[in-house]
Short mmCIF file of C-alpha atoms and ligand atoms in Angstrom, two decimals:
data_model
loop_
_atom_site.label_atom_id
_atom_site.label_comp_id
_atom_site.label_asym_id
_atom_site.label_seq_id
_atom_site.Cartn_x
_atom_site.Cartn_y
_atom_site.Cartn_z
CA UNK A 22 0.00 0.00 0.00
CA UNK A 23 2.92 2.74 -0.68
CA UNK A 24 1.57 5.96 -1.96
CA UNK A 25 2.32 7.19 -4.98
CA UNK A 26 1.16 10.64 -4.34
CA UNK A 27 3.57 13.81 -3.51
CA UNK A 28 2.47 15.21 -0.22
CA UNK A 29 2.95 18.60 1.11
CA UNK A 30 2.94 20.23 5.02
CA UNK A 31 4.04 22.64 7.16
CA UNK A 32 6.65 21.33 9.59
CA UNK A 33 7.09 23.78 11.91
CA UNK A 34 4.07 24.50 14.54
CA UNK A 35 1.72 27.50 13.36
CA UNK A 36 2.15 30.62 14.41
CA UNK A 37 5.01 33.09 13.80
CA UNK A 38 8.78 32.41 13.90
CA UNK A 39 12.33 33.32 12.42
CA UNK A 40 12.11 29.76 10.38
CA UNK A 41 8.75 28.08 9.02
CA UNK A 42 9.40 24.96 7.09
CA UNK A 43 7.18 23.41 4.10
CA UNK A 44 8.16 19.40 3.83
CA UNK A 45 7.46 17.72 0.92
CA UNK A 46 7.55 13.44 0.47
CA UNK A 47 6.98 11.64 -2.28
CA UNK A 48 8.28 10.57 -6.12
CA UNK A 49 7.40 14.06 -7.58
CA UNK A 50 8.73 16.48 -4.65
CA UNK A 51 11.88 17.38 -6.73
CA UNK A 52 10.20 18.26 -9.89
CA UNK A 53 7.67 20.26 -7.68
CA UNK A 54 10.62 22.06 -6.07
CA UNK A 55 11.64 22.62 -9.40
CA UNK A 56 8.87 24.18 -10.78
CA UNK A 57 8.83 27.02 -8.00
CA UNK A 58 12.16 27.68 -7.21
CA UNK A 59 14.62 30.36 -8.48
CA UNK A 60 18.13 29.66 -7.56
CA UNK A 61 22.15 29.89 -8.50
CA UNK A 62 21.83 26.05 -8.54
CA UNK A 63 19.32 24.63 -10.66
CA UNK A 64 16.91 21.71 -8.69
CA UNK A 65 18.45 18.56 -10.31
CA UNK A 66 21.92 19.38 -9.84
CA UNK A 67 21.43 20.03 -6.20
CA UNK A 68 23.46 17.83 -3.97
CA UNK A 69 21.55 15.65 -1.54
CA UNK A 70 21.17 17.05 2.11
CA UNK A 71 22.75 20.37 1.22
CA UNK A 72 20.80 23.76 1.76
CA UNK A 73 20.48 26.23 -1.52
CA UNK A 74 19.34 29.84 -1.44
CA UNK A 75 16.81 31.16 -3.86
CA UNK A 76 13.36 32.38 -3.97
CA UNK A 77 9.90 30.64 -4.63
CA UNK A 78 7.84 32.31 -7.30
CA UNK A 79 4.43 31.13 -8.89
CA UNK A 80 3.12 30.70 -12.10
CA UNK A 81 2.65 33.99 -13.01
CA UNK A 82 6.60 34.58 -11.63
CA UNK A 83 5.64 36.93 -8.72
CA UNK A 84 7.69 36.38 -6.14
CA UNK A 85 6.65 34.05 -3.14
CA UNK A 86 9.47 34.14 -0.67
CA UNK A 87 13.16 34.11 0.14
CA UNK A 88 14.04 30.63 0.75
CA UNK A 89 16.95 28.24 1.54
CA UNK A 90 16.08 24.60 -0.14
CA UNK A 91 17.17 21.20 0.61
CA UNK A 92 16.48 17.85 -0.82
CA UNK A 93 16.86 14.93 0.61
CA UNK A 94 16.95 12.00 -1.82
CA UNK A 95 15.66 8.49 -1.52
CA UNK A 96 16.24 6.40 0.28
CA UNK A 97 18.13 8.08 2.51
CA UNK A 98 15.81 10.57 4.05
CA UNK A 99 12.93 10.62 7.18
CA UNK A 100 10.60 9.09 4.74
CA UNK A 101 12.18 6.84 2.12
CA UNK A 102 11.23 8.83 -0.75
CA UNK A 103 12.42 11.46 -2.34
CA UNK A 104 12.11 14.61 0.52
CA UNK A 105 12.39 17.99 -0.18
CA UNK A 106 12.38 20.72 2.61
CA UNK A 107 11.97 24.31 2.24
CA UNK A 108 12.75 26.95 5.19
CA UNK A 109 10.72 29.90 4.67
CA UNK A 110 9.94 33.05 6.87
CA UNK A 111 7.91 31.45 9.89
CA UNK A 112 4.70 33.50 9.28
CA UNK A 113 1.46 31.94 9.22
CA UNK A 114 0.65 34.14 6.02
CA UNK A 115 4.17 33.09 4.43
CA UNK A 116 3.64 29.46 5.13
CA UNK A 117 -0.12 29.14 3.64
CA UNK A 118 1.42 30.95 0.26
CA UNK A 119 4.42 28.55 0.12
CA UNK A 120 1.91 25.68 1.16
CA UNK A 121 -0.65 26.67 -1.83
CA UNK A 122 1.98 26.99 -4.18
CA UNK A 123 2.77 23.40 -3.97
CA UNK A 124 -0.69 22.14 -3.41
CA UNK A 125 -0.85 24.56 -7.06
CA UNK A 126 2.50 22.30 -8.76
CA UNK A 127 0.03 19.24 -7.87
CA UNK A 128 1.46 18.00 -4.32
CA UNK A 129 -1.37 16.51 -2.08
CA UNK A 130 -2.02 17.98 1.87
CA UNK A 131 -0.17 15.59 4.41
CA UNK A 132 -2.05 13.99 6.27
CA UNK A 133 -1.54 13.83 10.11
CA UNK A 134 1.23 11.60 10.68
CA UNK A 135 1.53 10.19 7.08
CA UNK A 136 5.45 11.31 6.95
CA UNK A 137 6.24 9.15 9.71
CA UNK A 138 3.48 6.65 8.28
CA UNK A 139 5.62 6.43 4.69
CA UNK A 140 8.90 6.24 6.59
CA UNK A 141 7.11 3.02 8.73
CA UNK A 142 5.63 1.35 5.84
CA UNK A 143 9.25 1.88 3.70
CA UNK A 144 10.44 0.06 6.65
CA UNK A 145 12.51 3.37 7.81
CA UNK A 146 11.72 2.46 11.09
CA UNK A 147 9.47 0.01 12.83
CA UNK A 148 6.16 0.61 14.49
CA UNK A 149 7.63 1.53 17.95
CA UNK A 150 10.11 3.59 16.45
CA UNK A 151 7.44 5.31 15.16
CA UNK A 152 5.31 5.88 18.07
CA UNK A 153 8.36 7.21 19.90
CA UNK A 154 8.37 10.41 17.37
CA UNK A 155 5.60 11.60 19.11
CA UNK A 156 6.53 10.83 22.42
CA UNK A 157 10.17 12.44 22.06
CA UNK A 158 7.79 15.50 20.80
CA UNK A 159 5.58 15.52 23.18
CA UNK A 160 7.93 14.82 26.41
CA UNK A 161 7.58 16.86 28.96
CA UNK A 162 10.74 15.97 31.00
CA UNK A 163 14.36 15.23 30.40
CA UNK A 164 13.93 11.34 31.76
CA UNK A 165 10.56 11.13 29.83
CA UNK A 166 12.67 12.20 26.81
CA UNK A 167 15.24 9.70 26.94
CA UNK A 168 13.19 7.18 27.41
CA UNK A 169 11.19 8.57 24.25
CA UNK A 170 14.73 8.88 22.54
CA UNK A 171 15.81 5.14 23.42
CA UNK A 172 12.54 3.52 22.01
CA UNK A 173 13.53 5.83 18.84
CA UNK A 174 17.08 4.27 18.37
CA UNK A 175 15.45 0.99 18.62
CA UNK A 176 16.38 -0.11 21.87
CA UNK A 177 12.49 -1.45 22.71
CA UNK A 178 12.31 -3.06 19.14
CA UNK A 179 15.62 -4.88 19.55
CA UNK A 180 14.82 -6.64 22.54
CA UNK A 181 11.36 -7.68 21.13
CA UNK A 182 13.49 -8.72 18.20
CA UNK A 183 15.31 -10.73 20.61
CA UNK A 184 12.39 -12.52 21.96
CA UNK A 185 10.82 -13.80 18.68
CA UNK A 186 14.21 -14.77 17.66
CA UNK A 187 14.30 -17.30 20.85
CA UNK A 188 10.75 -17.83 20.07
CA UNK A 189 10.97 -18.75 16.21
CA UNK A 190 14.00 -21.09 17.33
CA UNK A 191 11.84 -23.39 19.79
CA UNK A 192 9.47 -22.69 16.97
CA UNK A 193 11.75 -24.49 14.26
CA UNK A 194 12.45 -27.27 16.75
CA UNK A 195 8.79 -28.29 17.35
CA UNK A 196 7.87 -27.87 13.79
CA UNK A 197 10.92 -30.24 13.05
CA UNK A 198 9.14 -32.76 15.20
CA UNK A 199 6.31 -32.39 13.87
CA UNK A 200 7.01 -32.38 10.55
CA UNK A 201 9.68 -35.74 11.02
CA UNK A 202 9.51 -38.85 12.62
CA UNK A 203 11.72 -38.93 16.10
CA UNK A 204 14.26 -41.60 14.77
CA UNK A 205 15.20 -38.99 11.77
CA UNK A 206 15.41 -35.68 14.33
CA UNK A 207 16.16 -37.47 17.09
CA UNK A 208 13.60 -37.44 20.55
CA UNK A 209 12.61 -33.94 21.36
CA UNK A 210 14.24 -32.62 24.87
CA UNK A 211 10.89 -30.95 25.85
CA UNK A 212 12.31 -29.99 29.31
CA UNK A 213 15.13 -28.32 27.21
CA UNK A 214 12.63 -26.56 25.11
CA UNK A 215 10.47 -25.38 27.63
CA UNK A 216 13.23 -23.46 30.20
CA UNK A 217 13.87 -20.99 27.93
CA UNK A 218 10.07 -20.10 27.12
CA UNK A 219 9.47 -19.93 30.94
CA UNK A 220 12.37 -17.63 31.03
CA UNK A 221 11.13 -15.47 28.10
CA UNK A 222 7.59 -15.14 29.76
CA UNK A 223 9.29 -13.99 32.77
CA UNK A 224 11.13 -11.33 31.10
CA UNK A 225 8.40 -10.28 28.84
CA UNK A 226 6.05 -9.88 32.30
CA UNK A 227 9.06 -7.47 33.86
CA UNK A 228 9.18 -6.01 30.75
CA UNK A 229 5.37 -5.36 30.89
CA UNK A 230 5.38 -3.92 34.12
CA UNK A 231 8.00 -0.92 33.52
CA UNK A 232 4.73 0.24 31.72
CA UNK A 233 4.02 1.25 35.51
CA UNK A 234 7.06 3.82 35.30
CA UNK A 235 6.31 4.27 31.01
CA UNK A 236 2.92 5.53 32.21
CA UNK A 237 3.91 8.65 34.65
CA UNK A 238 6.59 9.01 32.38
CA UNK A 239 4.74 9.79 29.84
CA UNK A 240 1.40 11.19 31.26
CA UNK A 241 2.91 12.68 34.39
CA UNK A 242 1.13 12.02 37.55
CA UNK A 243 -1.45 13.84 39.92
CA UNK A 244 -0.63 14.93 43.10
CA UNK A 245 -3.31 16.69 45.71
CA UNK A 246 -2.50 19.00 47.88
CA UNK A 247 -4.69 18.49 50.80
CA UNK A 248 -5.37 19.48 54.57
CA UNK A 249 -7.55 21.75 56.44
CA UNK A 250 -7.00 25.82 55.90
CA UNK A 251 -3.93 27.29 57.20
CA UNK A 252 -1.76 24.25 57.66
CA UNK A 253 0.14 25.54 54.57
CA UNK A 254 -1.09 24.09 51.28
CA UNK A 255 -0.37 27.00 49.54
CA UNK A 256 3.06 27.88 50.61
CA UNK A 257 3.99 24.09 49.75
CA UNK A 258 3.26 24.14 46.48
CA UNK A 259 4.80 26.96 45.80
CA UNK A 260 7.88 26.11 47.66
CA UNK A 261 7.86 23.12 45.50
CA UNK A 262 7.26 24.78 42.45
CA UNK A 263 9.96 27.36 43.34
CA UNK A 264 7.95 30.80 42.65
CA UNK A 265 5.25 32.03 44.30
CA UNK A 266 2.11 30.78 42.01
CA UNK A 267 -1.05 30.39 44.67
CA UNK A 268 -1.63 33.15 46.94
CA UNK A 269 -0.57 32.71 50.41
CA UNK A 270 -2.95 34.27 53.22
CA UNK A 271 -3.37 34.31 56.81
CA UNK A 272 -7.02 34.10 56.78
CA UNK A 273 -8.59 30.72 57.15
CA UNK A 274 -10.33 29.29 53.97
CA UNK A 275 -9.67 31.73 51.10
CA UNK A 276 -7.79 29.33 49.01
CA UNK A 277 -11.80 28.01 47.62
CA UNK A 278 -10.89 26.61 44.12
CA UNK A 279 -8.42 23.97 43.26
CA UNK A 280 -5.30 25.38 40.96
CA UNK A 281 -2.94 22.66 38.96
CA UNK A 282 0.90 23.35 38.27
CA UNK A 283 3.34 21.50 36.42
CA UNK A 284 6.76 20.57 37.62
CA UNK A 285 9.52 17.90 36.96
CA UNK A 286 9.61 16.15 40.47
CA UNK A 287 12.96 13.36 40.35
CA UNK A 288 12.57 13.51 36.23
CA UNK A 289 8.94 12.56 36.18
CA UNK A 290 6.01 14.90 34.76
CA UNK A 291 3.50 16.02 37.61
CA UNK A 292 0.50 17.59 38.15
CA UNK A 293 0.51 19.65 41.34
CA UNK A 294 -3.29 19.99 42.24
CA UNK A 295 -4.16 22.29 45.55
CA UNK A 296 -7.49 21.38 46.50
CA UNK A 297 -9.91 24.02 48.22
CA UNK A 298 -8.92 23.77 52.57
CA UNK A 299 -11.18 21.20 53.72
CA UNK A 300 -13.35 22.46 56.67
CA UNK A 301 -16.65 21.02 58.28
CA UNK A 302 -18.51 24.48 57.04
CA UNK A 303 -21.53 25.67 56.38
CA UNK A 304 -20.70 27.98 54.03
CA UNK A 305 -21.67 27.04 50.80
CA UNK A 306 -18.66 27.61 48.42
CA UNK A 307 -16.53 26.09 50.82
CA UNK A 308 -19.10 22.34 50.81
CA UNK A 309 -18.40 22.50 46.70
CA UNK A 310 -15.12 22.45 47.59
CA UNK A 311 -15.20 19.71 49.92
CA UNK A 312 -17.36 17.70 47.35
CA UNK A 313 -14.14 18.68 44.71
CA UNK A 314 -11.72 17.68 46.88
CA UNK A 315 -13.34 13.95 47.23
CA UNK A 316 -13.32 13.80 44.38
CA UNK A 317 -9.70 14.51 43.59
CA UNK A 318 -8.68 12.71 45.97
CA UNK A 319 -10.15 9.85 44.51
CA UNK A 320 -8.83 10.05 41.34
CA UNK A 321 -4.98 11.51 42.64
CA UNK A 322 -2.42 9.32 41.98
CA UNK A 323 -0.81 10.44 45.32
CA UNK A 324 -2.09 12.76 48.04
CA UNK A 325 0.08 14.62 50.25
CA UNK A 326 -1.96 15.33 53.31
CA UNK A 327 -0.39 18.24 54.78
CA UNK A 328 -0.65 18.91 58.84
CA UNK A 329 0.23 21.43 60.69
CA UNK A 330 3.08 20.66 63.48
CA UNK A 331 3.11 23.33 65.41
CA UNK A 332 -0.31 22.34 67.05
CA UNK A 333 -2.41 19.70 67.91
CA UNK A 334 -4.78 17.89 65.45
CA UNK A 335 -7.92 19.10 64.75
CA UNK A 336 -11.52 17.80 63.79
CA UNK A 337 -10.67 19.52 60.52
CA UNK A 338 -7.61 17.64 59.94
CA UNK A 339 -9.25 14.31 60.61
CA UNK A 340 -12.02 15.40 58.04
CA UNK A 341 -9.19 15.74 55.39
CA UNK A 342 -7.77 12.75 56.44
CA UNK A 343 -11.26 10.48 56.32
CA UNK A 344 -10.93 11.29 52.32
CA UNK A 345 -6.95 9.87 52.11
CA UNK A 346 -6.70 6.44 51.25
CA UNK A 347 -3.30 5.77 53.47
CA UNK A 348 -1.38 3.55 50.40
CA UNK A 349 -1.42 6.66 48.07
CA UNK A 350 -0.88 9.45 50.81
CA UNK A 351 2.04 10.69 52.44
CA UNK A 352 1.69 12.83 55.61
CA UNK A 353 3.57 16.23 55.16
CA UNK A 354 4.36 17.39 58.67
CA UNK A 355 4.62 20.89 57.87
CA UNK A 356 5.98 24.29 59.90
CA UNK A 357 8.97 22.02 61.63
CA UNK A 358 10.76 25.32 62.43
CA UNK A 359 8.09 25.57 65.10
CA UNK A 360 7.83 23.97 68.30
CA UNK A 361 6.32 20.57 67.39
CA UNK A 362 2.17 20.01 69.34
CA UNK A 363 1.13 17.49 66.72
CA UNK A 364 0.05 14.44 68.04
CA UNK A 365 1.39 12.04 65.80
CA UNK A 366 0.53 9.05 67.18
CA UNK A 367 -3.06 9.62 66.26
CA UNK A 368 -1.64 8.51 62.23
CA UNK A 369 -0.81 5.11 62.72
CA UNK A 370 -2.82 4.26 59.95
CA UNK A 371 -0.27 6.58 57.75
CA UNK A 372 2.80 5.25 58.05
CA UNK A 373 3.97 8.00 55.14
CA UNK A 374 5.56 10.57 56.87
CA UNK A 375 7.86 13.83 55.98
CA UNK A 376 8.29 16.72 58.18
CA UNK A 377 8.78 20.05 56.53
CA UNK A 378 9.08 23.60 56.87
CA UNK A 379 7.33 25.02 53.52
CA UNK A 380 7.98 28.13 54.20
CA UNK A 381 12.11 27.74 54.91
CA UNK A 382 12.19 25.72 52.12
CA UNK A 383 13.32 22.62 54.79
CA UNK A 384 13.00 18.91 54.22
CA UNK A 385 11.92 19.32 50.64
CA UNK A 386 14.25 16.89 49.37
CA UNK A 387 13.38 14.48 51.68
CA UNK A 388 9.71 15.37 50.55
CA UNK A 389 10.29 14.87 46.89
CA UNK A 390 12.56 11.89 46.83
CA UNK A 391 9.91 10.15 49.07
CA UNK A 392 6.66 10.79 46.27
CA UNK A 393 9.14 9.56 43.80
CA UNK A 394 9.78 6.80 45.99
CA UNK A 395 5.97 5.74 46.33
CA UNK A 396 4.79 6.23 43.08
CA UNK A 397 7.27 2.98 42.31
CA UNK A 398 9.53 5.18 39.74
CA UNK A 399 13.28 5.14 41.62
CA UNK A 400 13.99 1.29 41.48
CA UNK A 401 13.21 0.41 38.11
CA UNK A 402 14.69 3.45 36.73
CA UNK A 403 17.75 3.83 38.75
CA UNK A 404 19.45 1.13 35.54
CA UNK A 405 18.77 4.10 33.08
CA UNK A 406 19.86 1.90 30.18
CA UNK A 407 16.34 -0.29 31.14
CA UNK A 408 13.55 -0.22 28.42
CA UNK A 409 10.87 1.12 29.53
CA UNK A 410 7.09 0.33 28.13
CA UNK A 411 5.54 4.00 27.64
CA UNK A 412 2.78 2.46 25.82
CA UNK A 413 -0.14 0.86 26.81
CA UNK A 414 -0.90 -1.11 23.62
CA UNK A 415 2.74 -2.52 24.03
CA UNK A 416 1.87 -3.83 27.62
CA UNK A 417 -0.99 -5.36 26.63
CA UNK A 418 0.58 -6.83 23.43
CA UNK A 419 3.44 -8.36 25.88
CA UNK A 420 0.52 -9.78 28.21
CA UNK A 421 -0.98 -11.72 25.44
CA UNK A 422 2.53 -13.19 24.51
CA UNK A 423 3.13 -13.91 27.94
CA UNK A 424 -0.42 -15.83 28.33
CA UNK A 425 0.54 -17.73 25.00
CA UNK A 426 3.95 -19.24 26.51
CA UNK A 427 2.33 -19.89 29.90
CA UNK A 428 0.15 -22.15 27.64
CA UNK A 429 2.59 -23.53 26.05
CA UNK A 430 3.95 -24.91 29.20
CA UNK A 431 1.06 -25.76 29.98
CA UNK A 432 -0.29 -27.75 27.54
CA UNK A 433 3.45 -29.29 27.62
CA UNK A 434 2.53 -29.99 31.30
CA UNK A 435 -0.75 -31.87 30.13
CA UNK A 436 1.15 -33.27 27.31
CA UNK A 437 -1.22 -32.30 24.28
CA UNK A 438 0.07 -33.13 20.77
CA UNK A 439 2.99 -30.62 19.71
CA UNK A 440 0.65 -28.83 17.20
CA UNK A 441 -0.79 -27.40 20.31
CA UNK A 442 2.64 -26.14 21.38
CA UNK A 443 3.15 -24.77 17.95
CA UNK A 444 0.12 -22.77 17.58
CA UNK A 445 0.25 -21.37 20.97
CA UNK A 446 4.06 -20.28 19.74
CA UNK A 447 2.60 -18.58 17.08
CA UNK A 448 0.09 -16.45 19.08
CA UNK A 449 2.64 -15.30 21.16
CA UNK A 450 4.84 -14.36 18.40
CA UNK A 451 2.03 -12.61 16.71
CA UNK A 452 1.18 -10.60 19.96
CA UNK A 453 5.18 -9.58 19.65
CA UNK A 454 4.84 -8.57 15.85
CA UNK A 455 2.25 -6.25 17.15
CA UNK A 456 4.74 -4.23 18.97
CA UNK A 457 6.75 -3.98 16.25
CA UNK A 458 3.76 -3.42 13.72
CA UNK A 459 4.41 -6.76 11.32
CA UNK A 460 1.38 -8.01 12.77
CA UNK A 461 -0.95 -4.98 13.43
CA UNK A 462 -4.28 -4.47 11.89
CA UNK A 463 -4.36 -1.69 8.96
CA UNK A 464 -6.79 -0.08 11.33
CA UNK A 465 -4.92 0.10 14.19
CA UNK A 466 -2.02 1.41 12.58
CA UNK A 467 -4.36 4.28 11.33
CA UNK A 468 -5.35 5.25 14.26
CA UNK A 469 -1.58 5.47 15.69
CA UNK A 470 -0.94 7.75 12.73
CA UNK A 471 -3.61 9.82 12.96
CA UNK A 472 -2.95 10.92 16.78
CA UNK A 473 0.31 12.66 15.25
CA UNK A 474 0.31 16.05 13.94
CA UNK A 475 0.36 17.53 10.68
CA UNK A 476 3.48 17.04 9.01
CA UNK A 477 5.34 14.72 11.08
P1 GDP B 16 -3.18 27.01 53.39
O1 GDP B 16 -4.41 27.71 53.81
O2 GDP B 16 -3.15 25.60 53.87
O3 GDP B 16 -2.91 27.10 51.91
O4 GDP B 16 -1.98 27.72 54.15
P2 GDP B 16 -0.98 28.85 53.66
O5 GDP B 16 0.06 28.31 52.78
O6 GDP B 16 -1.80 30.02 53.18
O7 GDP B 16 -0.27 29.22 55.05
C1 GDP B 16 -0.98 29.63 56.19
C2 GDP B 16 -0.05 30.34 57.13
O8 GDP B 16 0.93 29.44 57.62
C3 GDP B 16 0.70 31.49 56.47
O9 GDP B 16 0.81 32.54 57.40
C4 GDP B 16 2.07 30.89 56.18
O10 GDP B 16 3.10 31.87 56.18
C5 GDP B 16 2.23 29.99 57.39
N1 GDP B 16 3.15 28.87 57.11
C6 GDP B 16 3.14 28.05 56.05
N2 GDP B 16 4.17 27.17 56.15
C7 GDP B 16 4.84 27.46 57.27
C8 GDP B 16 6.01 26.91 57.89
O11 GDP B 16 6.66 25.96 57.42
N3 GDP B 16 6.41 27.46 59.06
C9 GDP B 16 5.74 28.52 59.62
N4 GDP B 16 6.21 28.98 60.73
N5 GDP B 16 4.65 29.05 59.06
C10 GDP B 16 4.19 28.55 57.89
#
């Protein structure tokens, strides 16, 4: 299903810049180049991969822009094909002319995704290859980015490589059995056959499980704020976002709504969520924002359910605490530059526990390493040459492989005719070639494509 069709799309974001680009892909982008641009050098003789300074002028020879060209000839470009790249002025008015001209030399629109698409399906790179473009776009911190960067170079794909290789090996060996007699192959060592697959499964099933770290990695986290007023919510998050963001007040209950921040906590994205002071109230606004913290609570990834130290606890505080579930909450212990009143002992059920002073920036450290700590990330990170599942489809593609071999063993176990064993081979080596997209559905790989932007 390779396209024979030029397309054509902006490459830079819209909006206005020093540098828009216009990227085109396909068997005619050259001669389309050709047709619109005015140079020293004359299109074919341009070297690949070398820029060239001209100007773009339509068919009536008005002038267009000021341009520097490239081509990048097949196959050795993003794509496969023939790709030509043109760096314009980054205006959005600039860009739509360049973009019209070529849709005008007969170039189709991109669509989103369908450069990385062709450089898939010309077997530029493999499906997770692929889907790492738009997670090393889209990463929002340096660890996610590596991560995003390593499944780019390959390093997810060669390990899955890995496994079908060890797979299509016991693979060959039952098939030889199958296909021979024993006295012309010699018995089969089914014990011999079968250590490997149980070691396999137990790799892929580790492997599937970093999809725990992929995940916040790649979608960040959310961690509440909570506590009753004046224990200091506020002055936490900002300590911990560094700059004063939420307002910090001395009078009970003003912080109603719930605000979200972004920060890089230990590498990993997070969403910072303050949720309104929870307070046994009458007052009206301040029962939504009970209701809203609940609810965020609920759904938080972590909670950090800040107390204050310098006194005793309060009906308040045990309020906030009724809505913590103690696995996902850590206690933050806060104004520890104060004489300490709190009674403590009254939190057994929380064994999470950090003392602070938010507003001398003291035991923050202590504070951050310890959410990194419980939201599982340090330990299977701290080998940063690890793969790393980012992907959900991936996890679930390495669960089905890792069913298939446990019934291959199985059925080993029960000693069912070595067809069985060979079929249930395949389905686990299918659920691999899904990673990799040999084995993925035309629509699915749509779909992948079409979450990507325009002219990646
Ligand atoms: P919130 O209502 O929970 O958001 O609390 P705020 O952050 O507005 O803080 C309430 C009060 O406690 C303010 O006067 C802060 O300056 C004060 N406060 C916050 N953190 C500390 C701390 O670590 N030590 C001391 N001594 N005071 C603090």
């Amino acid at each position: 299903m390779l396209s024979f069709e030029t397309i054509v799309a902006p490459a830079t974001p819209p909006g206005e810049g020093g540098v828009g680009i216009v990227r085109l892909s396909g068997p005619r982008a050259v001669d389309f180049l050709g047709l619109v641009f005015k140079g020293k050098t004359p299109v074919t003789t341009m070297s690949t991969h070398r820029l060239y300074h001209g100007h773009l002028v339509d068919c009536d020879n008005k002038h267009v822009d000021e341009v520097l060209a490239v081509v990048m000839r097949a196959p050795h470009s993003y794509t496969g094909e023939d790709v030509v790249e043109v760096h314009c002025h980054g205006g959005t008015q600039i860009l739509r002319n360049v973009l019209d001209l070529f849709l005008a030399t007969g170039a189709t629109m991109a669509a989103p995704g369908e450069f990385t698409q062709r450089a898939f399906l010309n077997g530029r790179m493999d499906l997770a290859q692929a889907e790492a473009v738009v997670d090393v776009i889209k990463a929002r911190s340096e660890r996610a980015g590596r991560v995003a960067m390593d499944q780019l170079d390959g390093h997810l794909s060669q390990k899955i490589y890995q496994f079908s290789s060890e797979l299509k090996n016991a693979l060959a060996l039952l098939e030889a059995h199958i296909d021979f007699p024993d006295d012309e192959v010699g018995a089969l060592d089914l014990p011999g056959m079968l250590a490997p697959i149980r070691d396999l499964s137990l790799e892929m099933s580790t492997l599937a499980s970093s999809f725990e770290v992929g995940r916040v990695l790649r979608e960040g986290v959310s961690v509440l704020i909570l506590g009753r007023p004046n224990v200091g919510k506020s002055s936490l998050m900002n300590a911990l976002l560094g700059e004063s963001r939420s307002i910090v007040t001395d009078v009970a209950g003003t912080t109603r709504d719930t605000l979200e921040e972004q920060l890089i906590l230990g590498g990993f994205p997070v969403r910072l969520v303050d949720a309104a002071g929870v307070r046994d109230t009458l007052d009206l606004v301040e029962q939504e924002g009970v209701r809203r913290a609940r609810e965020k609570a609920l759904s938080a990834d972590l909670i950090l359910m800040v107390v204050d130290g310098a006194c005793p606890l309060t009906d308040e505080d045990f309020l906030a605490l009724e809505l913590c579930q103690p696995e996902k909450t850590i206690v933050v212990v806060n104004k520890s530059d104060q004489a300490q009143a709190c009674d403590l002992e009254m939190l057994l059920g929380f064994p999470h526990r950090v003392a602070v002073s938010a507003k001398h920036n003291q035991g923050l450290d202590g504070l951050r390493s310890t959410v990194v700590g419980r939201l599982g990330c340090d330990a299977t990170l701290a080998g940063d040459e690890g793969v790393v599942i980012t992907e959900r489809r991936h996890r679930d593609a390495l669960l089905q492989a890792v069913s298939a071999l446990d019934a291959v063993v199985a059925s080993a176990n029960a000693l069912a005719p070595l067809e069985c064993l060979a079929m249930e081979l395949r389905e686990a080596l299918a659920a691999l070639g899904k990673i990799t997209g040999e084995t993925t559905p035309d629509e699915i790989l749509d779909k992948i494509f079409s979450q990507f932007c325009i002219g990646k």
